[in-house]
Short mmCIF file of C-alpha atoms and ligand atoms in Angstrom, two decimals:
data_model
loop_
_atom_site.label_atom_id
_atom_site.label_comp_id
_atom_site.label_asym_id
_atom_site.label_seq_id
_atom_site.Cartn_x
_atom_site.Cartn_y
_atom_site.Cartn_z
CA MET A 224 25.42 110.57 57.12
CA LYS A 225 23.06 114.12 56.37
CA VAL A 226 23.45 116.31 59.14
CA LEU A 227 21.96 119.80 59.97
CA VAL A 228 24.38 122.13 61.73
CA ILE A 229 22.25 125.16 63.06
CA GLY A 230 24.49 128.07 64.03
CA CYS A 231 27.61 128.60 61.77
CA GLY A 232 29.54 130.73 64.34
CA PHE A 233 32.75 129.94 65.54
CA VAL A 234 32.45 126.10 66.06
CA GLY A 235 29.52 125.38 63.80
CA ALA A 236 31.22 126.32 60.57
CA ARG A 237 34.37 124.51 61.73
CA ALA A 238 31.78 121.29 62.50
CA ALA A 239 30.27 121.61 59.47
CA ASP A 240 33.88 121.86 57.54
CA LEU A 241 34.82 118.34 59.42
CA LEU A 242 32.01 116.83 58.54
CA HIS A 243 31.80 118.13 54.59
CA ALA A 244 35.70 117.04 54.59
CA ALA A 245 34.94 113.54 55.79
CA GLY A 246 32.21 113.03 53.39
CA HIS A 247 29.27 113.59 55.12
CA GLU A 248 26.32 115.40 53.68
CA VAL A 249 25.80 118.94 55.74
CA PHE A 250 23.66 121.60 55.94
CA GLY A 251 24.30 124.96 57.56
CA VAL A 252 21.92 126.87 58.95
CA THR A 253 22.13 130.49 60.16
CA HIS A 254 19.78 133.20 61.57
CA SER A 255 20.68 135.74 59.35
CA SER A 256 20.33 136.31 55.53
CA THR A 257 24.05 138.38 55.66
CA SER A 258 25.65 135.45 57.21
CA ALA A 259 23.99 132.99 54.72
CA GLU A 260 25.44 134.87 51.90
CA ARG A 261 29.05 135.12 53.25
CA LEU A 262 29.00 131.46 54.43
CA ALA A 263 27.50 130.48 50.85
CA ALA A 264 30.27 132.43 48.97
CA GLU A 265 32.84 130.70 51.44
CA LYS A 266 31.82 127.32 52.21
CA PRO A 267 31.33 123.83 50.28
CA TRP A 268 28.16 122.57 51.61
CA PRO A 269 24.70 124.57 51.40
CA VAL A 270 23.58 127.58 53.97
CA LEU A 271 20.03 127.79 54.85
CA THR A 272 18.29 130.73 57.14
CA CYS A 273 16.07 129.96 59.84
CA ASP A 274 15.05 131.33 63.44
CA VAL A 275 14.95 128.96 65.80
CA SER A 276 12.92 130.15 68.26
CA SER A 277 10.02 130.34 65.57
CA LEU A 278 8.54 126.64 65.54
CA GLU A 279 6.91 127.70 62.08
CA SER A 280 10.60 128.75 60.57
CA VAL A 281 11.73 125.55 62.14
CA GLN A 282 9.12 123.89 59.95
CA ALA A 283 9.99 125.80 56.91
CA LEU A 284 13.38 124.41 56.97
CA ARG A 285 12.14 120.95 57.78
CA ALA A 286 10.45 121.10 54.67
CA GLN A 287 13.42 122.54 52.76
CA ALA A 288 15.95 120.33 54.29
CA GLY A 289 13.69 117.15 54.54
CA PRO A 290 14.69 114.40 57.08
CA VAL A 291 18.15 114.02 58.45
CA ASP A 292 20.19 111.76 60.70
CA ALA A 293 21.48 114.10 63.08
CA LEU A 294 21.42 117.57 64.29
CA ILE A 295 23.86 120.01 66.05
CA HIS A 296 22.64 122.82 68.01
CA CYS A 297 25.41 125.30 68.06
CA ALA A 298 23.82 128.70 67.88
CA SER A 299 24.92 131.22 69.93
CA SER A 300 22.28 133.63 72.16
CA GLY A 301 24.69 136.54 70.99
CA ARG A 302 24.94 139.33 73.94
CA GLY A 303 21.48 138.59 74.98
CA GLY A 304 20.58 137.22 78.42
CA ALA A 305 18.09 134.97 79.88
CA ALA A 306 15.55 135.83 77.59
CA MET A 307 17.51 134.97 74.41
CA TYR A 308 18.69 131.96 76.42
CA GLN A 309 15.17 130.58 76.57
CA THR A 310 14.05 131.50 73.36
CA VAL A 311 17.41 130.38 71.64
CA TYR A 312 18.42 127.27 73.61
CA VAL A 313 15.13 126.07 75.42
CA ASP A 314 12.52 127.17 72.57
CA GLY A 315 14.96 126.58 69.90
CA MET A 316 15.67 122.76 71.12
CA MET A 317 12.07 121.89 71.71
CA HIS A 318 11.06 123.19 67.97
CA LEU A 319 14.26 121.00 66.82
CA VAL A 320 13.41 117.90 67.87
CA THR A 321 9.37 118.42 67.14
CA ALA A 322 10.59 119.01 63.74
CA TRP A 323 12.94 115.89 63.64
CA PRO A 324 11.92 113.49 66.21
CA ASP A 325 14.14 110.55 64.68
CA ALA A 326 17.24 112.54 64.16
CA TRP A 327 20.21 112.06 66.93
CA PRO A 328 20.50 115.52 68.58
CA LEU A 329 23.60 117.18 70.09
CA TYR A 330 23.15 120.23 71.85
CA THR A 331 26.36 122.48 72.44
CA SER A 332 26.27 123.58 76.29
CA SER A 333 28.73 125.49 78.63
CA THR A 334 31.01 124.31 81.28
CA SER A 335 29.43 127.01 82.96
CA VAL A 336 27.03 124.91 84.17
CA TYR A 337 29.21 123.85 86.94
CA PRO A 338 29.04 126.49 89.54
CA GLN A 339 31.55 125.14 91.79
CA THR A 340 34.14 127.87 93.60
CA ASP A 341 36.57 125.48 95.49
CA GLY A 342 38.98 124.95 93.22
CA SER A 343 37.44 121.16 92.65
CA THR A 344 37.74 118.81 89.46
CA VAL A 345 34.58 118.30 88.28
CA ASP A 346 33.20 115.63 85.96
CA GLU A 347 30.18 114.82 84.20
CA SER A 348 28.43 113.52 87.44
CA SER A 349 29.47 116.50 89.77
CA HIS A 350 26.57 118.90 90.44
CA ALA A 351 25.38 121.24 87.75
CA ASP A 352 22.86 123.18 89.51
CA PRO A 353 23.58 126.68 88.02
CA ASP A 354 22.87 129.50 90.49
CA ARG A 355 21.78 131.84 87.68
CA ASP A 356 19.08 131.88 84.99
CA THR A 357 21.22 131.66 81.99
CA GLY A 358 22.51 128.43 83.40
CA ARG A 359 19.55 126.92 84.41
CA LEU A 360 18.31 127.56 81.04
CA LEU A 361 21.41 125.50 79.49
CA ARG A 362 20.43 122.72 81.53
CA ALA A 363 16.72 123.23 80.41
CA ALA A 364 18.12 122.95 76.94
CA GLU A 365 20.54 120.09 77.78
CA GLN A 366 17.06 117.96 79.27
CA ILE A 367 15.42 118.16 75.70
CA ALA A 368 18.99 116.24 73.97
CA LEU A 369 19.06 113.78 76.74
CA ASP A 370 15.29 112.96 76.67
CA GLN A 371 15.88 111.71 73.18
CA GLY A 372 18.82 109.79 73.65
CA GLY A 373 20.97 112.25 72.14
CA THR A 374 24.15 114.11 73.23
CA VAL A 375 25.18 117.24 75.26
CA ALA A 376 28.34 118.87 74.58
CA ARG A 377 29.65 121.02 77.64
CA LEU A 378 32.09 123.40 75.87
CA ALA A 379 34.73 125.18 77.99
CA GLY A 380 36.19 128.85 77.25
CA ILE A 381 36.62 129.05 73.51
CA TYR A 382 39.69 130.51 71.45
CA GLY A 383 41.14 130.05 67.98
CA PRO A 384 42.17 132.50 65.34
CA GLY A 385 40.59 135.70 66.00
CA ARG A 386 39.59 135.34 69.32
CA SER A 387 41.35 134.98 72.64
CA PHE A 388 40.26 137.63 75.38
CA ILE A 389 43.05 136.54 77.67
CA LEU A 390 45.57 137.24 75.40
CA LYS A 391 43.69 140.46 73.72
CA ASN A 392 43.27 141.94 77.18
CA LEU A 393 46.78 141.64 78.72
CA LEU A 394 47.77 143.18 75.28
CA GLU A 395 45.64 146.23 75.57
CA GLY A 396 46.61 146.32 79.26
CA LYS A 397 42.81 145.69 80.45
CA SER A 398 43.91 141.98 82.42
CA GLY A 399 43.79 141.74 86.28
CA VAL A 400 44.17 138.02 88.57
CA GLU A 401 40.99 137.74 89.91
CA VAL A 402 41.40 136.75 93.29
CA ALA A 403 39.04 135.25 95.87
CA ALA A 404 39.87 133.88 99.20
CA GLU A 405 39.32 130.36 98.02
CA ALA A 406 41.29 131.17 94.49
CA PRO A 407 44.47 133.18 95.77
CA ASP A 408 46.03 132.58 92.22
CA GLY A 409 42.86 133.74 90.29
CA ARG A 410 40.47 131.50 88.84
CA LEU A 411 41.24 127.88 86.94
CA LEU A 412 40.89 128.51 83.27
CA ASN A 413 39.51 125.85 81.53
CA GLN A 414 39.58 126.58 77.46
CA ILE A 415 39.06 125.03 74.28
CA HIS A 416 40.39 125.50 70.72
CA ALA A 417 37.61 125.91 68.26
CA HIS A 418 39.10 123.30 65.86
CA ASP A 419 39.05 121.06 69.15
CA ALA A 420 35.47 121.78 70.17
CA ALA A 421 34.27 121.44 66.76
CA ALA A 422 36.49 118.08 66.07
CA ALA A 423 34.91 116.72 69.66
CA VAL A 424 31.20 117.68 68.65
CA VAL A 425 31.84 115.67 65.31
CA HIS A 426 33.43 112.96 66.86
CA LEU A 427 30.57 112.71 69.66
CA ILE A 428 27.69 112.85 66.61
CA THR A 429 29.71 110.44 64.35
CA HIS A 430 30.01 107.70 67.20
CA ARG A 431 26.80 108.02 68.39
CA HIS A 432 28.03 108.70 71.89
CA SER A 433 25.07 109.55 73.93
CA GLY A 434 24.71 111.78 77.52
CA ILE A 435 26.78 114.28 78.96
CA PHE A 436 30.69 114.95 77.85
CA ASN A 437 32.64 117.95 78.99
CA VAL A 438 35.31 119.34 76.17
CA VAL A 439 37.80 121.30 77.30
CA ASP A 440 41.79 120.75 77.15
CA ASP A 441 44.06 118.93 79.43
CA ALA A 442 45.70 122.24 81.21
CA HIS A 443 45.28 123.04 85.13
CA MET A 444 46.27 126.53 84.57
CA THR A 445 45.36 129.26 87.12
CA GLN A 446 44.72 132.55 85.85
CA ARG A 447 47.85 133.86 87.25
CA ALA A 448 50.15 131.48 85.97
CA CYS A 449 48.61 131.79 82.29
CA LEU A 450 49.25 135.62 82.58
CA GLU A 451 52.70 135.65 84.13
CA ALA A 452 53.77 133.38 81.28
CA LEU A 453 51.98 135.44 78.53
CA ALA A 454 53.51 138.63 79.81
CA THR A 455 56.90 137.08 79.53
CA LEU A 456 56.31 135.93 76.18
CA PHE A 457 55.05 139.42 74.99
CA SER A 458 57.07 141.52 76.97
CA VAL A 459 54.57 143.64 78.75
CA PRO A 460 53.85 143.86 82.31
CA VAL A 461 52.48 140.97 84.80
CA PRO A 462 48.85 142.28 85.81
CA GLY A 463 47.91 143.40 88.79
CA VAL A 464 45.03 141.89 90.95
CA LYS A 465 41.39 142.55 90.80
CA PRO A 466 38.33 140.91 92.58
CA PRO A 467 36.33 138.94 90.38
CA ASP A 468 34.41 140.28 88.19
CA PRO A 469 30.70 140.25 88.98
CA GLY A 470 29.68 140.79 85.39
CA ARG A 471 31.43 137.90 83.81
CA LYS A 472 29.17 136.03 80.96
CA ARG A 473 29.83 132.86 82.18
CA GLY A 474 29.60 134.05 85.98
CA TRP A 475 32.69 133.75 88.65
CA SER A 476 33.89 130.21 89.16
CA HIS A 477 37.00 128.22 89.94
CA LYS A 478 36.88 124.55 89.45
CA HIS A 479 38.95 122.00 87.13
CA VAL A 480 36.84 120.84 84.41
CA SER A 481 37.71 117.03 83.69
CA ASN A 482 38.01 116.03 80.14
CA ALA A 483 38.60 111.92 81.32
CA ARG A 484 35.23 110.83 79.88
CA LEU A 485 35.45 112.28 76.33
CA ARG A 486 38.81 111.28 76.16
CA ALA A 487 37.97 107.70 77.09
CA THR A 488 36.05 107.85 73.74
CA GLY A 489 39.15 108.12 71.82
CA TRP A 490 39.09 111.90 71.11
CA ILE A 491 42.57 113.73 71.25
CA PRO A 492 42.61 117.20 71.36
CA ALA A 493 44.91 119.01 68.66
CA TYR A 494 45.63 121.16 70.89
CA PRO A 495 45.99 120.21 74.65
CA ASP A 496 47.66 123.32 76.11
CA TYR A 497 46.55 126.63 75.40
CA LEU A 498 50.35 127.95 75.98
CA GLU A 499 51.64 125.69 73.43
CA ALA A 500 48.68 126.54 70.84
CA LEU A 501 50.04 129.71 70.64
CA GLN A 502 53.38 128.70 69.02
CA GLN A 503 51.55 125.35 67.37
CA ASP A 504 48.62 127.43 65.64
CA PRO A 505 50.36 129.43 63.06
CA HIS A 506 46.96 132.24 62.80
CA LEU A 507 46.11 132.84 66.53
CA VAL A 508 49.13 134.88 67.92
CA SER A 509 49.42 136.46 64.60
CA SER A 510 45.54 137.21 64.21
CA ILE A 511 45.25 138.68 68.03
CA LEU A 512 47.90 141.02 67.71
CA ALA A 513 46.41 142.28 64.54
CA GLU A 514 43.64 143.39 66.12
CA VAL A 515 45.45 144.99 68.77
CA LEU A 516 47.57 146.77 66.41
CA GLU A 517 44.76 147.94 64.34
CA ALA A 518 42.88 149.45 67.57
CA ARG A 519 46.00 151.01 69.15
CA GLU A 520 49.13 151.19 67.20
CA ALA A 521 50.60 153.64 69.73
CA GLU A 522 50.44 151.64 72.57
CA PHE A 523 51.22 148.36 70.54
CA PRO A 524 53.76 146.25 72.72
CA ARG A 525 57.11 146.31 71.05
CA ALA A 526 59.72 143.92 72.28
CA GLU A 527 62.96 145.13 73.22
CA ASN A 528 65.04 143.51 69.99
CA ILE A 529 66.46 144.58 66.84
CA VAL A 530 64.72 143.31 63.52
CA LEU A 531 66.59 143.61 60.19
CA ILE A 532 64.49 143.26 56.75
CA GLY A 533 65.77 143.66 53.56
CA LEU A 534 66.31 141.43 50.26
CA MET A 535 68.71 138.68 50.31
CA GLY A 536 72.52 140.15 50.09
CA SER A 537 71.53 143.80 51.90
CA GLY A 538 73.71 142.61 54.25
CA LYS A 539 71.08 141.37 57.30
CA SER A 540 73.84 138.95 58.72
CA THR A 541 76.69 140.66 58.92
CA VAL A 542 75.05 143.94 59.92
CA GLY A 543 73.44 142.40 62.23
CA ARG A 544 76.31 140.56 63.94
CA PHE A 545 78.30 144.08 63.98
CA VAL A 546 75.01 145.53 66.03
CA ALA A 547 74.83 142.91 68.67
CA ARG A 548 77.98 143.61 69.27
CA LEU A 549 77.88 146.92 69.69
CA LEU A 550 74.66 146.68 71.85
CA GLY A 551 75.50 143.31 73.70
CA PHE A 552 72.40 141.89 72.28
CA GLN A 553 72.50 138.13 71.15
CA PHE A 554 72.10 137.66 67.24
CA ALA A 555 69.76 135.15 65.75
CA ASP A 556 68.97 134.56 62.18
CA THR A 557 65.63 133.00 60.99
CA ASP A 558 67.47 131.07 57.78
CA HIS A 559 70.11 129.44 60.48
CA MET A 560 67.27 128.67 63.07
CA ILE A 561 65.45 126.84 60.30
CA VAL A 562 68.17 125.17 58.69
CA ASN A 563 69.12 123.73 62.31
CA ARG A 564 65.26 122.64 63.26
CA ALA A 565 65.39 120.99 59.54
CA GLY A 566 68.84 119.40 59.68
CA CYS A 567 69.36 120.08 56.17
CA SER A 568 69.86 123.08 54.05
CA ILE A 569 67.63 125.76 52.59
CA PRO A 570 67.84 124.42 48.95
CA GLU A 571 66.97 121.22 50.34
CA ILE A 572 64.00 122.36 52.04
CA PHE A 573 62.94 124.15 48.84
CA ALA A 574 63.19 121.07 46.63
CA ARG A 575 61.68 118.76 49.47
CA GLU A 576 58.75 120.77 50.15
CA GLY A 577 58.45 123.70 47.92
CA GLU A 578 58.61 127.36 48.92
CA ALA A 579 55.27 126.94 50.81
CA GLY A 580 57.02 124.17 52.91
CA PHE A 581 59.97 126.62 53.85
CA ARG A 582 57.83 129.65 54.43
CA LYS A 583 55.28 127.71 57.22
CA ARG A 584 58.86 126.75 58.94
CA GLU A 585 59.57 130.63 58.27
CA SER A 586 56.61 131.38 60.25
CA ALA A 587 56.96 128.72 63.10
CA VAL A 588 60.89 129.91 64.01
CA LEU A 589 59.21 133.60 63.81
CA ARG A 590 56.34 132.28 66.64
CA GLU A 591 59.48 130.51 68.54
CA LEU A 592 61.31 133.66 68.92
CA LEU A 593 58.54 135.53 71.03
CA GLY A 594 59.12 136.03 74.39
CA SER A 595 63.19 137.02 73.63
CA ARG A 596 64.65 140.02 74.53
CA ARG A 597 68.01 141.98 73.55
CA HIS A 598 68.29 139.88 70.37
CA VAL A 599 69.03 140.84 66.96
CA ILE A 600 67.04 138.88 64.54
CA ALA A 601 68.30 138.86 60.52
CA THR A 602 65.54 137.79 58.56
CA GLY A 603 65.34 136.10 55.25
CA GLY A 604 64.31 138.24 52.31
CA GLY A 605 61.17 137.01 51.83
CA ILE A 606 59.57 136.56 55.69
CA ILE A 607 57.25 139.48 54.69
CA THR A 608 55.71 137.95 51.90
CA GLN A 609 53.69 136.04 54.26
CA PRO A 610 50.85 138.27 55.68
CA VAL A 611 50.40 136.10 58.88
CA ASN A 612 53.94 137.01 59.55
CA LEU A 613 53.72 141.04 59.82
CA PRO A 614 52.25 141.35 63.06
CA LEU A 615 54.73 138.91 64.95
CA LEU A 616 57.52 140.80 63.20
CA ARG A 617 55.90 144.44 64.53
CA HIS A 618 54.87 142.82 67.57
CA LEU A 619 59.02 141.46 68.00
CA GLY A 620 60.96 144.92 67.92
CA PHE A 621 62.51 147.81 66.39
CA ILE A 622 62.32 147.36 62.28
CA THR A 623 65.28 148.38 60.11
CA TRP A 624 65.07 147.66 56.24
CA LEU A 625 68.71 147.47 54.77
CA GLU A 626 68.40 148.80 51.63
CA ALA A 627 70.89 148.43 48.65
CA GLY A 628 71.20 149.08 44.79
CA THR A 629 70.76 145.92 42.46
CA ASP A 630 74.09 146.51 41.64
CA LEU A 631 75.67 145.57 45.07
CA LEU A 632 72.73 142.92 45.80
CA VAL A 633 74.27 140.89 42.59
CA ARG A 634 77.84 141.51 43.67
CA ARG A 635 76.91 140.21 47.32
CA THR A 636 74.91 137.22 46.00
CA PRO A 637 77.43 135.55 43.75
CA SER A 638 77.33 131.91 43.93
CA ASN A 639 73.74 131.32 44.99
CA ASN A 640 73.96 128.26 46.13
CA ASP A 641 72.42 128.96 49.21
CA ARG A 642 69.24 130.81 47.13
CA PRO A 643 67.32 128.86 45.84
CA LEU A 644 65.19 131.53 44.48
CA LEU A 645 68.30 133.22 42.42
CA ARG A 646 68.70 129.70 40.76
CA GLY A 647 65.52 130.01 38.79
CA GLU A 648 65.56 130.73 34.87
CA GLU A 649 65.36 134.20 35.34
CA PRO A 650 68.89 135.91 35.36
CA PRO A 651 69.66 137.03 39.22
CA ARG A 652 69.64 140.73 38.15
CA VAL A 653 65.93 140.13 36.81
CA LYS A 654 64.92 138.72 39.59
CA LEU A 655 66.26 140.91 42.05
CA GLU A 656 64.44 143.73 40.35
CA ARG A 657 61.30 141.98 40.61
CA LEU A 658 61.80 141.45 44.19
CA ILE A 659 62.49 144.80 45.02
CA GLN A 660 59.13 146.07 42.77
CA GLU A 661 56.82 143.20 44.69
CA ARG A 662 58.45 143.69 48.49
CA GLY A 663 59.53 147.13 48.53
CA PRO A 664 56.16 148.57 49.14
CA ILE A 665 55.83 145.46 52.26
CA TYR A 666 59.44 146.17 53.62
CA LYS A 667 58.28 150.05 53.46
CA SER A 668 55.41 149.91 55.57
CA LEU A 669 56.87 147.90 58.10
CA ALA A 670 60.19 149.64 58.91
CA ASP A 671 60.62 152.24 61.84
CA LEU A 672 63.88 152.96 60.35
CA ARG A 673 65.48 152.52 56.37
CA ILE A 674 68.92 152.95 55.69
CA GLN A 675 70.35 152.88 52.13
CA THR A 676 73.67 151.21 52.60
CA ASP A 677 75.56 151.32 49.21
CA ASP A 678 78.32 154.36 50.10
CA LEU A 679 78.33 153.01 53.99
CA THR A 680 80.43 150.45 55.17
CA GLN A 681 78.69 147.59 57.18
CA GLU A 682 80.11 149.04 60.27
CA GLU A 683 78.55 152.48 59.85
CA SER A 684 75.35 150.79 58.66
CA ALA A 685 75.40 148.97 62.04
CA TYR A 686 76.27 152.12 64.11
CA GLY A 687 73.24 153.80 62.57
CA VAL A 688 71.02 150.74 63.62
CA ALA A 689 72.20 150.52 67.05
CA GLU A 690 72.18 154.11 67.67
CA SER A 691 68.16 154.78 66.60
CA ALA A 692 67.34 151.62 68.42
CA ARG A 693 68.64 152.78 71.38
CA ILE A 694 66.91 156.18 71.07
CA PHE A 695 63.21 154.24 69.74
CA PHE A 696 63.75 152.01 73.01
CA ALA A 697 64.80 154.79 75.43
CA LYS A 698 61.54 156.96 74.09
CA ARG A 699 59.29 153.61 75.26
CA GLY A 700 60.88 153.65 78.64
CA VAL A 701 62.09 150.24 77.67
C1 S3P B 162 64.29 134.13 50.78
C2 S3P B 162 65.87 135.05 51.08
C3 S3P B 162 66.86 133.94 51.50
C4 S3P B 162 66.12 132.36 52.23
C5 S3P B 162 65.45 131.81 51.40
C6 S3P B 162 64.47 132.87 50.31
C7 S3P B 162 63.82 135.18 49.94
O1 S3P B 162 66.97 134.49 53.14
O2 S3P B 162 65.07 132.84 53.56
O3 S3P B 162 66.28 131.61 50.39
O4 S3P B 162 62.28 134.75 49.67
O5 S3P B 162 64.06 136.55 49.59
P1 S3P B 162 68.34 135.72 52.80
O6 S3P B 162 67.73 137.05 52.87
O7 S3P B 162 69.05 135.84 54.26
O8 S3P B 162 68.96 135.40 51.61
#
């Protein structure tokens, strides 16, 4: 099938990727030449530029791309109001179906067309007569696709790596539970992971399902329940209540949007529940933490744990156990967690899945540790080699780098039965020296405290860690 994907943003680019991977011929279309250049450099599919609000521009695109089997309108109105909705959505849709009268059109609309505020469950047969201009314009654009016998995908609130307003606002202390008389626990949330939104669009167009489909996950969650769960997971205060924000882009609403019709076509969401997606998606939490860290490092939420980093043999597990005993904290060891979950040893994991498989498991246990409090967490020496782990480590607690000279490291890692990295061709001493060179700068950039342990007993190191952590958390009022 030959498909035009108009608008290569958060959902469009993913849809184009999925179509391309499935062997379809895809053209990505974007408004600006800068994003066209960026996408063309990154993506395996060709990218064209077009301003869909102009019929001439769409006709030029028609001449370039030739006939197509299907077109997906995924373009965004940016931050524009009703005027942009008119030109990008309504006029744009009309221009596209005029230029390709025989192509199957799919229009990506929004569940904000349902104005219900009574907490009821809405499906595609429920009334969708928005009380706002923007909503009415979405409906007009939908109608153009429907009149052609095409498809309308009504997308819920989209989140994914680099985008989760709920989590970002919470971490930045800007959240509140928006309560109203009919929504005492805040409004009902209707969300969809960007991957699932793109997969739904591709599913609908490749199977030629016509009509309207809600694209939303399976969760039934009030804003309060979601924020309380997130507050526990990220060790931040539960936000207070506030009145509904009249400026919300999608308007005030309180309804549960059903995905039953889409599910009946065989679509299965990979991320059926937002809270589970935080654990499932390796990039989601890390990307949001990274944004918050960059914007406001001083107020970045740090959980009340102690995280030990450093090379193998630096004493993380032994010192960690002492620290835990001194402070009455629990002890966790990422290597042990990985072995428990996998049901086999680290060398076996390396042998079966390679180092890459081991690193994936290591990142997953780090996400599992979200929500822990009063733990001492000893980490594997290489955990810092994966950039995705760094924001999580920083969030998880007070970070201590245990340093030791090569002689001591070599003495402490004698048999290396459990350390596949020291069993390669390079002699252990040479390998350890190279790892110090490679990893030292990363340990340094992460560490709140650095302890040179060569001349200390492991108890003495533990006292240093415990005391410094106590001061660190006291200063932050923990
Ligand atoms: C590794 C260190 C090990 C273990 C794995 C890889 C590394 O943990 O995670 O063998 O890359 O340095 P320790 O630091 O606890 O030995």
